[in-house]
Tab-separated table of C-alpha atoms in Angstrom:
chain	number	residue	atom	x	y	z
T	1	MET	CA	93.823	72.061	92.606
T	2	HIS	CA	95.179	74.522	95.129
T	3	ARG	CA	94.673	77.551	92.855
T	4	ASP	CA	90.881	77.188	92.964
T	5	ASN	CA	90.414	79.341	96.075
T	6	LEU	CA	92.663	82.068	94.727
T	7	GLU	CA	91.088	82.138	91.284
T	8	ARG	CA	87.552	82.082	92.657
T	9	GLY	CA	88.440	84.781	95.178
T	10	ILE	CA	89.908	87.113	92.560
T	11	LEU	CA	86.926	86.555	90.271
T	12	GLU	CA	84.490	87.391	93.069
T	13	LEU	CA	86.434	90.546	93.929
T	14	ARG	CA	86.412	91.651	90.304
T	15	GLU	CA	82.647	91.186	90.177
T	16	GLN	CA	82.308	93.173	93.406
T	17	ILE	CA	84.334	96.043	91.936
T	18	VAL	CA	82.100	96.146	88.866
T	19	GLY	CA	78.959	96.051	91.034
T	20	MET	CA	80.308	98.785	93.296
T	21	SER	CA	81.094	100.974	90.276
T	22	GLY	CA	77.546	100.466	89.041
T	23	SER	CA	76.221	101.812	92.372
T	24	VAL	CA	78.571	104.790	92.165
T	25	VAL	CA	77.481	105.649	88.614
T	26	GLU	CA	73.881	105.491	89.816
T	27	ALA	CA	74.729	107.774	92.762
T	28	MET	CA	76.438	110.294	90.455
T	29	ARG	CA	73.391	110.398	88.153
T	30	GLU	CA	71.056	110.734	91.154
T	31	SER	CA	73.185	113.638	92.444
T	32	MET	CA	72.471	115.513	89.217
T	33	ARG	CA	68.753	114.801	89.586
T	34	VAL	CA	68.603	116.166	93.134
T	35	LEU	CA	70.657	119.192	92.124
T	36	ARG	CA	68.123	120.012	89.446
T	37	SER	CA	64.988	119.129	91.445
T	38	ARG	CA	66.211	120.725	94.724
T	39	ASP	CA	64.669	117.724	96.493
T	40	ALA	CA	66.265	117.740	99.969
T	41	ASP	CA	64.725	114.378	100.959
T	42	ALA	CA	66.150	112.640	97.911
T	43	ALA	CA	69.500	114.320	98.582
T	44	GLY	CA	69.436	113.073	102.178
T	45	LYS	CA	68.769	109.522	100.976
T	46	LEU	CA	71.678	109.795	98.566
T	47	VAL	CA	73.993	110.840	101.414
T	48	GLU	CA	72.860	107.820	103.437
T	49	ALA	CA	73.217	105.446	100.501
T	50	ASP	CA	76.955	106.160	100.363
T	51	GLU	CA	77.337	104.096	103.514
T	52	SER	CA	76.582	100.879	101.620
T	53	ILE	CA	79.274	101.739	99.049
T	54	ASN	CA	81.776	102.201	101.875
T	55	THR	CA	80.747	98.842	103.316
T	56	VAL	CA	81.469	97.105	100.012
T	57	ARG	CA	84.880	98.743	99.877
T	58	TYR	CA	85.844	97.464	103.325
T	59	ASP	CA	84.532	94.034	102.416
T	60	ILE	CA	86.758	94.048	99.310
T	61	GLU	CA	89.783	95.124	101.358
T	62	GLU	CA	89.229	92.391	103.896
T	63	LYS	CA	88.879	89.727	101.210
T	64	CYS	CA	92.070	90.968	99.490
T	65	LEU	CA	94.021	90.770	102.740
T	66	THR	CA	92.701	87.279	103.448
T	67	LEU	CA	93.686	86.059	99.976
T	68	ILE	CA	97.162	87.614	100.270
T	69	ALA	CA	97.655	86.064	103.709
T	70	THR	CA	96.350	82.614	102.878
T	71	GLN	CA	97.153	82.088	99.184
T	72	GLN	CA	100.518	83.888	98.837
T	73	PRO	CA	99.727	85.247	95.375
T	74	VAL	CA	102.621	86.276	93.108
T	75	ALA	CA	103.114	87.881	89.694
T	76	GLY	CA	99.822	88.475	87.810
T	77	ASP	CA	97.667	87.322	90.735
T	78	LEU	CA	99.455	89.687	93.105
T	79	ARG	CA	99.234	92.617	90.688
T	80	SER	CA	95.556	91.874	90.226
T	81	LEU	CA	94.840	91.913	93.980
T	82	PHE	CA	96.949	94.998	94.541
T	83	SER	CA	95.055	96.804	91.779
T	84	ILE	CA	91.690	95.658	93.117
T	85	LEU	CA	92.591	97.225	96.483
T	86	GLU	CA	93.512	100.503	94.812
T	87	ILE	CA	90.551	100.540	92.448
T	88	ALA	CA	88.117	99.872	95.328
T	89	THR	CA	89.495	102.959	97.090
T	90	GLU	CA	89.210	105.118	93.970
T	91	VAL	CA	85.647	103.977	93.221
T	92	GLU	CA	84.648	104.618	96.806
T	93	ARG	CA	86.052	108.173	96.572
T	94	ILE	CA	84.012	108.829	93.430
T	95	GLY	CA	81.010	107.740	95.507
T	96	ASP	CA	82.066	110.355	98.066
T	97	TYR	CA	81.998	113.028	95.351
T	98	ALA	CA	78.397	112.096	94.510
T	99	LYS	CA	77.583	112.266	98.228
T	100	GLY	CA	79.372	115.629	98.356
T	101	ILE	CA	77.190	116.980	95.577
T	102	ALA	CA	74.077	115.803	97.460
T	103	ARG	CA	75.330	117.626	100.584
T	104	ILE	CA	76.009	120.794	98.588
T	105	SER	CA	72.500	120.516	97.171
T	106	ILE	CA	71.073	120.356	100.716
T	107	ALA	CA	73.182	123.342	101.766
T	108	MET	CA	71.833	125.368	98.833
T	109	GLY	CA	68.269	125.126	100.202
T	110	GLU	CA	65.103	124.343	98.266
T	111	LYS	CA	64.980	127.495	96.153
T	112	PRO	CA	65.249	126.752	92.405
T	113	LEU	CA	68.595	127.549	90.810
T	114	ALA	CA	68.908	131.118	89.538
T	115	ARG	CA	70.546	129.876	86.370
T	116	ASN	CA	70.184	126.730	84.417
T	117	MET	CA	73.649	125.147	84.345
T	118	VAL	CA	73.462	122.588	81.537
T	119	THR	CA	77.193	121.973	81.357
T	120	ILE	CA	77.385	120.512	84.872
T	121	PRO	CA	75.103	117.520	84.152
T	122	ILE	CA	76.826	117.068	80.797
T	123	ALA	CA	80.213	116.791	82.532
T	124	ALA	CA	78.731	114.466	85.173
T	125	GLU	CA	77.261	112.178	82.506
T	126	LYS	CA	80.627	112.052	80.710
T	127	VAL	CA	82.235	110.996	83.985
T	128	CYS	CA	79.595	108.273	84.417
T	129	LEU	CA	80.243	106.946	80.916
T	130	MET	CA	83.999	107.039	81.562
T	131	LEU	CA	83.585	104.956	84.693
T	132	GLU	CA	81.349	102.478	82.882
T	133	ASP	CA	83.901	102.151	80.076
T	134	ALA	CA	86.746	101.866	82.583
T	135	MET	CA	84.896	98.877	84.046
T	136	LYS	CA	84.581	97.371	80.552
T	137	ALA	CA	88.363	97.739	80.203
T	138	PHE	CA	88.759	96.175	83.678
T	139	VAL	CA	86.586	93.187	82.761
T	140	ALA	CA	88.403	92.782	79.436
T	141	SER	CA	91.793	93.249	81.179
T	142	SER	CA	92.699	95.661	78.403
T	143	ALA	CA	95.465	98.171	79.055
T	144	GLU	CA	94.767	99.734	75.660
T	145	ALA	CA	91.059	100.289	76.395
T	146	ALA	CA	91.989	101.721	79.815
T	147	ARG	CA	94.377	104.177	78.177
T	148	GLU	CA	91.632	105.313	75.777
T	149	VAL	CA	89.205	105.916	78.646
T	150	ALA	CA	91.826	107.877	80.606
T	151	ALA	CA	92.461	110.123	77.591
T	152	ARG	CA	88.854	111.323	77.817
T	153	ASP	CA	89.611	113.060	81.136
T	154	SER	CA	90.878	116.110	79.220
T	155	GLU	CA	87.278	116.711	78.072
T	156	ILE	CA	86.175	116.781	81.695
T	157	ASP	CA	88.947	119.234	82.536
T	158	GLN	CA	87.900	121.488	79.666
T	159	LEU	CA	84.252	121.355	80.710
T	160	ASN	CA	85.245	122.254	84.260
T	161	ASP	CA	87.194	125.274	82.983
T	162	LYS	CA	84.167	126.314	80.974
T	163	ILE	CA	81.820	125.894	83.961
T	164	GLN	CA	84.109	127.988	86.166
T	165	ARG	CA	84.155	130.756	83.528
T	166	VAL	CA	80.359	130.724	83.171
T	167	ILE	CA	79.889	130.847	86.936
T	168	LEU	CA	82.256	133.809	87.156
T	169	THR	CA	80.208	135.647	84.553
T	170	PHE	CA	77.001	134.969	86.507
T	171	VAL	CA	78.507	136.458	89.615
T	172	MET	CA	79.694	139.516	87.744
T	173	GLU	CA	76.228	140.004	86.287
T	174	ASP	CA	74.355	139.525	89.557
T	175	HIS	CA	76.125	139.619	92.894
T	176	ARG	CA	73.153	138.080	94.686
T	177	THR	CA	73.995	134.719	93.101
T	178	ILE	CA	77.352	134.513	94.869
T	179	ALA	CA	76.276	131.801	97.354
T	180	GLU	CA	74.802	129.622	94.633
T	181	ALA	CA	77.825	130.219	92.433
T	182	LEU	CA	80.244	129.114	95.140
T	183	HIS	CA	78.251	125.944	95.682
T	184	LEU	CA	78.157	125.169	91.980
T	185	THR	CA	81.917	125.711	91.771
T	186	TRP	CA	82.284	122.918	94.303
T	187	VAL	CA	79.904	120.670	92.404
T	188	SER	CA	81.971	121.119	89.269
T	189	HIS	CA	85.172	120.563	91.191
T	190	ASN	CA	83.780	117.266	92.508
T	191	ILE	CA	83.008	116.125	88.970
T	192	GLU	CA	86.456	117.111	87.789
T	193	ARG	CA	88.087	115.156	90.637
T	194	ALA	CA	85.932	112.122	89.818
T	195	GLY	CA	87.467	112.205	86.327
T	196	ASP	CA	90.961	112.208	87.863
T	197	ARG	CA	90.046	109.190	90.001
T	198	ILE	CA	88.918	107.328	86.891
T	199	VAL	CA	92.328	108.030	85.339
T	200	ASN	CA	93.907	106.428	88.430
T	201	ILE	CA	91.647	103.406	87.981
T	202	CYS	CA	92.728	103.140	84.333
T	203	GLU	CA	96.394	103.301	85.372
T	204	ARG	CA	95.800	100.374	87.731
T	205	ILE	CA	94.057	98.357	85.014
T	206	ALA	CA	97.078	98.923	82.766
T	207	PHE	CA	99.486	98.075	85.603
T	208	THR	CA	97.714	94.778	86.211
T	209	GLU	CA	98.376	93.828	82.602
T	210	THR	CA	101.833	95.291	82.019
T	211	GLY	CA	103.418	95.320	85.488
T	212	GLU	CA	104.575	98.885	84.880
T	213	PHE	CA	103.639	101.768	87.167
T	214	ARG	CA	103.013	104.551	84.711
T	215	GLU	CA	100.977	107.714	84.979
T	216	PHE	CA	98.776	108.512	82.012
T	217	ASP	CA	99.134	112.141	80.943
B	1	MET	CA	125.913	94.427	87.100
B	2	PRO	CA	129.376	93.771	88.579
B	3	GLU	CA	131.701	91.124	87.116
B	4	PRO	CA	130.099	87.761	87.830
B	5	ARG	CA	131.749	85.545	90.427
B	6	MET	CA	130.815	82.487	88.397
B	7	ARG	CA	129.492	82.094	84.895
B	8	THR	CA	128.252	79.259	82.713
B	9	ILE	CA	128.432	79.525	78.935
B	10	ASP	CA	126.434	77.167	76.681
B	11	TYR	CA	126.720	74.589	79.415
B	12	CYS	CA	125.239	71.170	78.623
B	13	LEU	CA	125.319	68.074	80.795
B	14	TYR	CA	124.601	64.517	79.672
B	15	TYR	CA	123.888	61.433	81.749
B	16	GLY	CA	125.016	58.876	79.159
B	17	GLY	CA	122.905	59.624	76.080
B	18	PHE	CA	120.363	61.696	78.000
B	19	ARG	CA	120.783	65.449	77.938
B	20	ALA	CA	119.901	66.739	81.421
B	21	LEU	CA	120.929	70.384	80.965
B	22	ASN	CA	120.599	72.199	77.689
B	23	SER	CA	122.920	75.058	76.807
B	24	ILE	CA	122.674	77.127	79.978
B	25	SER	CA	124.377	80.517	79.994
B	26	MET	CA	124.039	82.317	83.286
B	27	ASP	CA	125.995	84.682	85.524
B	28	ILE	CA	126.281	84.363	89.293
B	29	PRO	CA	126.740	87.889	90.679
B	30	PRO	CA	129.227	88.253	93.561
B	31	ASN	CA	128.056	88.776	97.164
B	32	MET	CA	124.495	88.059	96.202
B	33	ILE	CA	122.136	85.175	96.775
B	34	THR	CA	121.056	83.517	93.564
B	35	ALA	CA	118.140	81.096	93.822
B	36	ILE	CA	117.503	78.323	91.330
B	37	ILE	CA	113.871	77.243	91.171
B	38	GLY	CA	111.944	74.838	88.979
B	39	PRO	CA	109.774	71.720	89.105
B	40	SER	CA	111.145	68.353	90.213
B	41	GLY	CA	113.448	66.798	87.659
B	42	CYS	CA	114.250	70.025	85.825
B	43	GLY	CA	117.948	69.670	86.620
B	44	LYS	CA	118.356	72.372	89.244
B	45	SER	CA	120.421	70.205	91.617
B	46	THR	CA	122.468	68.901	88.672
B	47	PHE	CA	123.074	72.500	87.623
B	48	LEU	CA	124.080	73.477	91.172
B	49	ARG	CA	126.534	70.586	91.363
B	50	SER	CA	128.086	71.803	88.119
B	51	PHE	CA	129.596	74.773	89.893
B	52	ASN	CA	132.059	72.622	91.843
B	53	ARG	CA	132.238	69.600	89.535
B	54	MET	CA	130.331	67.347	91.914
B	55	ASN	CA	128.685	65.660	88.927
B	56	GLU	CA	132.003	64.100	87.969
B	57	LEU	CA	131.479	61.578	90.750
B	58	ILE	CA	128.536	60.154	88.805
B	59	PRO	CA	129.544	57.585	86.150
B	60	GLY	CA	128.603	58.371	82.536
B	61	VAL	CA	128.410	62.134	83.006
B	62	ARG	CA	129.692	64.283	80.165
B	63	VAL	CA	129.625	68.059	79.899
B	64	THR	CA	130.112	70.622	77.129
B	65	GLY	CA	130.381	74.380	77.336
B	66	LYS	CA	132.114	76.354	80.007
B	67	VAL	CA	131.912	77.048	83.720
B	68	LEU	CA	134.067	79.928	84.943
B	69	LEU	CA	135.111	81.009	88.419
B	70	ASP	CA	136.457	84.566	88.471
B	71	GLY	CA	136.942	84.213	84.722
B	72	GLU	CA	138.908	80.976	84.996
B	73	ASP	CA	137.744	77.673	83.497
B	74	ILE	CA	136.928	75.412	86.466
B	75	PHE	CA	137.853	72.319	84.466
B	76	SER	CA	141.429	73.550	84.269
B	77	LEU	CA	141.579	73.924	88.069
B	78	ASP	CA	142.621	71.223	90.485
B	79	VAL	CA	139.316	69.794	91.704
B	80	VAL	CA	140.346	69.886	95.380
B	81	SER	CA	141.245	73.549	95.244
B	82	LEU	CA	138.056	74.259	93.242
B	83	ARG	CA	135.924	72.653	95.964
B	84	ARG	CA	137.780	74.643	98.590
B	85	LYS	CA	136.746	77.810	96.771
B	86	VAL	CA	133.265	76.582	95.972
B	87	GLY	CA	131.817	74.871	99.034
B	88	MET	CA	128.570	72.999	99.390
B	89	VAL	CA	125.819	72.448	101.946
B	90	PHE	CA	123.300	69.680	101.393
B	91	GLN	CA	119.616	69.149	102.076
B	92	ARG	CA	120.048	66.860	105.084
B	93	PRO	CA	122.580	67.979	107.648
B	94	ASN	CA	125.479	65.523	107.345
B	95	PRO	CA	127.925	66.214	110.178
B	96	PHE	CA	130.778	63.755	110.639
B	97	PRO	CA	130.411	61.471	113.685
B	98	LYS	CA	133.011	63.556	115.485
B	99	SER	CA	133.017	66.410	117.939
B	100	ILE	CA	131.672	69.830	117.021
B	101	PHE	CA	135.224	71.175	117.011
B	102	ASP	CA	136.580	68.402	114.785
B	103	ASN	CA	133.769	68.853	112.274
B	104	VAL	CA	134.692	72.471	111.712
B	105	ALA	CA	138.452	71.793	111.949
B	106	TYR	CA	138.259	68.972	109.397
B	107	GLY	CA	138.695	71.079	106.254
B	108	PRO	CA	141.459	73.362	107.541
B	109	ARG	CA	143.383	70.314	108.816
B	110	ILE	CA	143.354	68.899	105.267
B	111	HIS	CA	143.857	72.111	103.328
B	112	GLY	CA	146.189	73.724	105.816
B	113	LEU	CA	145.794	76.896	107.801
B	114	ARG	CA	146.501	80.415	106.722
B	115	LYS	CA	149.779	81.710	108.149
B	116	GLY	CA	149.405	83.133	111.643
B	117	ASP	CA	145.942	81.666	112.131
B	118	SER	CA	145.269	79.191	114.903
B	119	LEU	CA	142.881	76.294	114.448
B	120	ALA	CA	140.895	77.294	117.537
B	121	ALA	CA	140.487	80.861	116.256
B	122	LEU	CA	139.344	79.643	112.858
B	123	VAL	CA	136.806	77.236	114.394
B	124	GLU	CA	135.441	80.032	116.573
B	125	ARG	CA	135.231	82.443	113.645
B	126	SER	CA	133.448	79.874	111.466
B	127	LEU	CA	130.956	78.944	114.195
B	128	LYS	CA	130.273	82.627	114.833
B	129	ALA	CA	129.738	83.278	111.119
B	130	ALA	CA	127.289	80.368	111.062
B	131	ALA	CA	125.431	81.850	114.069
B	132	LEU	CA	126.069	78.715	116.130
B	133	TRP	CA	128.910	79.828	118.452
B	134	ASP	CA	126.778	81.078	121.334
B	135	GLU	CA	124.851	77.803	121.451
B	136	VAL	CA	127.881	75.446	121.425
B	137	LYS	CA	130.889	77.376	122.736
B	138	ASP	CA	130.876	75.490	126.057
B	139	ASP	CA	130.469	72.044	124.469
B	140	LEU	CA	132.896	72.006	121.563
B	141	GLN	CA	133.992	68.474	122.377
B	142	LYS	CA	130.412	67.174	122.365
B	143	SER	CA	129.408	64.915	119.467
B	144	ALA	CA	127.989	66.851	116.523
B	145	LEU	CA	125.256	64.236	116.294
B	146	SER	CA	123.837	65.376	119.646
B	147	LEU	CA	122.837	68.735	118.117
B	148	SER	CA	119.335	69.477	116.834
B	149	GLY	CA	118.668	69.318	113.079
B	150	GLY	CA	118.813	73.086	112.688
B	151	GLN	CA	122.042	73.271	114.701
B	152	GLN	CA	123.545	70.416	112.672
B	153	GLN	CA	122.783	72.298	109.458
B	154	ARG	CA	124.429	75.456	110.812
B	155	LEU	CA	127.386	73.290	111.828
B	156	CYS	CA	127.623	72.065	108.237
B	157	ILE	CA	127.588	75.693	107.095
B	158	ALA	CA	130.360	76.465	109.633
B	159	ARG	CA	132.294	73.496	108.267
B	160	ALA	CA	131.928	74.861	104.737
B	161	LEU	CA	133.009	78.344	105.883
B	162	ALA	CA	136.091	77.015	107.697
B	163	VAL	CA	137.976	76.476	104.426
B	164	GLU	CA	137.188	80.096	103.516
B	165	PRO	CA	135.410	79.546	100.219
B	166	GLU	CA	134.305	82.261	97.784
B	167	VAL	CA	131.085	80.593	96.781
B	168	ILE	CA	128.697	78.445	98.820
B	169	LEU	CA	126.297	76.144	97.004
B	170	MET	CA	123.234	75.121	98.974
B	171	ASP	CA	120.894	72.352	97.875
B	172	GLU	CA	117.576	72.777	99.701
B	173	PRO	CA	119.422	73.705	102.909
B	174	ALA	CA	116.258	74.212	104.961
B	175	SER	CA	113.827	71.675	103.570
B	176	ALA	CA	114.509	69.148	106.352
B	177	LEU	CA	114.148	71.781	109.085
B	178	ASP	CA	111.240	73.178	111.093
B	179	PRO	CA	110.017	76.753	110.454
B	180	ILE	CA	112.079	78.366	113.242
B	181	ALA	CA	115.300	76.606	112.213
B	182	THR	CA	114.479	77.527	108.607
B	183	LEU	CA	114.129	81.174	109.583
B	184	LYS	CA	117.524	81.066	111.323
B	185	ILE	CA	119.174	79.676	108.195
B	186	GLU	CA	117.470	82.339	106.079
B	187	GLU	CA	118.679	85.099	108.405
B	188	LEU	CA	122.136	83.583	108.346
B	189	LEU	CA	122.189	83.713	104.534
B	190	GLN	CA	121.626	87.464	104.659
B	191	THR	CA	124.714	87.990	106.816
B	192	LEU	CA	126.820	85.463	104.890
B	193	LYS	CA	126.317	87.190	101.571
B	194	GLU	CA	128.400	90.128	102.770
B	195	ASN	CA	131.448	87.882	102.490
B	196	TYR	CA	130.360	85.063	100.224
B	197	THR	CA	128.514	84.444	97.013
B	198	ILE	CA	125.619	82.067	97.551
B	199	VAL	CA	123.733	79.872	95.121
B	200	ILE	CA	120.708	78.104	96.560
B	201	VAL	CA	118.386	75.493	95.096
B	202	THR	CA	114.964	75.526	96.668
B	203	HIS	CA	111.577	73.942	96.105
B	204	ASN	CA	110.049	76.539	98.331
B	205	MET	CA	109.207	79.499	96.132
B	206	GLN	CA	108.354	81.744	99.055
B	207	GLN	CA	111.819	81.019	100.373
B	208	ALA	CA	113.398	81.987	97.056
B	209	ALA	CA	111.333	85.177	97.083
B	210	ARG	CA	112.278	85.930	100.699
B	211	VAL	CA	116.009	85.337	100.623
B	212	SER	CA	117.419	85.727	97.133
B	213	ASP	CA	118.568	88.707	95.109
B	214	PHE	CA	118.406	86.922	91.763
B	215	THR	CA	116.269	84.023	90.655
B	216	ALA	CA	116.776	81.535	87.849
B	217	PHE	CA	113.862	79.454	86.622
B	218	LEU	CA	114.724	76.107	85.061
B	219	LEU	CA	112.235	73.977	83.172
B	220	MET	CA	112.573	70.805	81.142
B	221	ASP	CA	111.725	70.862	77.447
B	222	GLU	CA	109.975	68.102	75.420
B	223	SER	CA	113.114	65.949	75.565
B	224	ARG	CA	113.173	66.435	79.372
B	225	ALA	CA	116.385	68.472	79.240
B	226	GLY	CA	116.595	71.352	81.723
B	227	ASN	CA	116.564	74.805	80.131
B	228	LEU	CA	117.043	78.210	81.686
B	229	VAL	CA	113.707	79.892	81.010
B	230	GLU	CA	114.243	83.143	82.849
B	231	PHE	CA	116.897	84.755	85.006
B	232	GLY	CA	116.547	88.143	86.661
B	233	PRO	CA	116.253	90.136	89.873
B	234	THR	CA	114.008	88.206	92.287
B	235	LYS	CA	111.731	91.222	92.660
B	236	GLN	CA	111.048	91.239	88.949
B	237	ILE	CA	110.628	87.459	88.650
B	238	PHE	CA	107.994	87.415	91.395
B	239	THR	CA	106.078	90.540	90.393
B	240	THR	CA	106.453	90.826	86.643
B	241	PRO	CA	107.934	87.678	85.114
B	242	ARG	CA	108.676	88.123	81.420
B	243	ASP	CA	108.017	84.539	80.372
B	244	SER	CA	104.508	83.130	80.739
B	245	ARG	CA	105.985	79.758	81.791
B	246	THR	CA	107.668	81.470	84.755
B	247	GLU	CA	104.391	83.121	85.683
B	248	ASP	CA	102.515	79.812	85.431
B	249	TYR	CA	105.077	78.025	87.587
B	250	ILE	CA	105.427	80.594	90.364
B	251	SER	CA	101.638	81.086	90.470
B	252	GLY	CA	101.177	77.344	91.029
B	253	ARG	CA	99.529	76.569	87.673
B	254	PHE	CA	101.861	73.574	87.277
B	255	GLY	CA	104.868	71.942	88.873
């Protein structure tokens, strides 16, 4: 049956997306560990590891193009491939945010943090869980589940607001922490952007099912 | 949507006791290309031939429902004048064994010319509209049968255009042609739709997706009668079909 190649190809790509997301979640969690431990070596390894995530993304893009060129997918198959292309890009960007946090950690030096910022790892973990649940929605092809995951982004936004306020207070209390504060602002910003990317992923999952381009609020 | 050029209402067609088309209601928008797709035997060619009463030539055919051209019942029209308004191009190019000029001049000679128009001017205009003029203008007296397949098909289109129809029905017009000749026909369709309304039956779904503005999907039911499953803008049919049977067919799950 001539659909075999197309169906097998799409299935493989879906598995690759899930695997790639797993690596990105791991990278995000590792970025929180290096931020806490101030381990520059581990941070350097995390920066390097991002390369393999990028490689997977390009592999996914190439396979999508080959399937589009050789199998002429339409309707649900075409929406699925189009979404896979988009989702691969979004997941790869979230990987970049984890890499960014590792770089910030290196730039901050090996000195322990002046303040213990518990909210940052909490926000990062929420983002990791969101991405994991987004992948569950992707595997289940559930627009409804995707919408529920996307709704959780408002929590991330609120946590980011809170983190920014706390950082501002630190700086007001002790001006010597300005450098660290600026770095942590960027870390929090990266986490907040990762949440936005997950919303984009959820929109694509819903689009694959419904055929409607719609932004989740 | 503008007023349809043609319209079928509850249209059924029977070959003797066998119902081949089941209650089809569909609009053909003017100056657009409407593609009819569906698996073999679903009645798409029968449906196409309904628009200019070509099925009447087949013994035992009976129809119910309505077919309208510009709001007028086509069964109340004189069949010759109907077929002048609704022309047809077939799968295999079928030029007459005459010269290129005589092929195109054939229709106008029968139906008569418009006042003030010369036969030579009309032949030139029709050949130009069919994108064949530049290739044959120096050999108009050559036999049409000496042309290549793709040229013969464009000649048949020129012949259809020469009687100045409103609608052109095309039954797989490119399926007997090579890819380059196919591409020329497809390009030609895009220019023709400025002046004509085109209905095309095609097996080639990529072709329907490439050339048409609207797509109709026909499928036979349990009694093997052709039903209109879905009709809509081609873009929607090929990206977000509403009916799962359309999706299954265009994605190659059956048919």
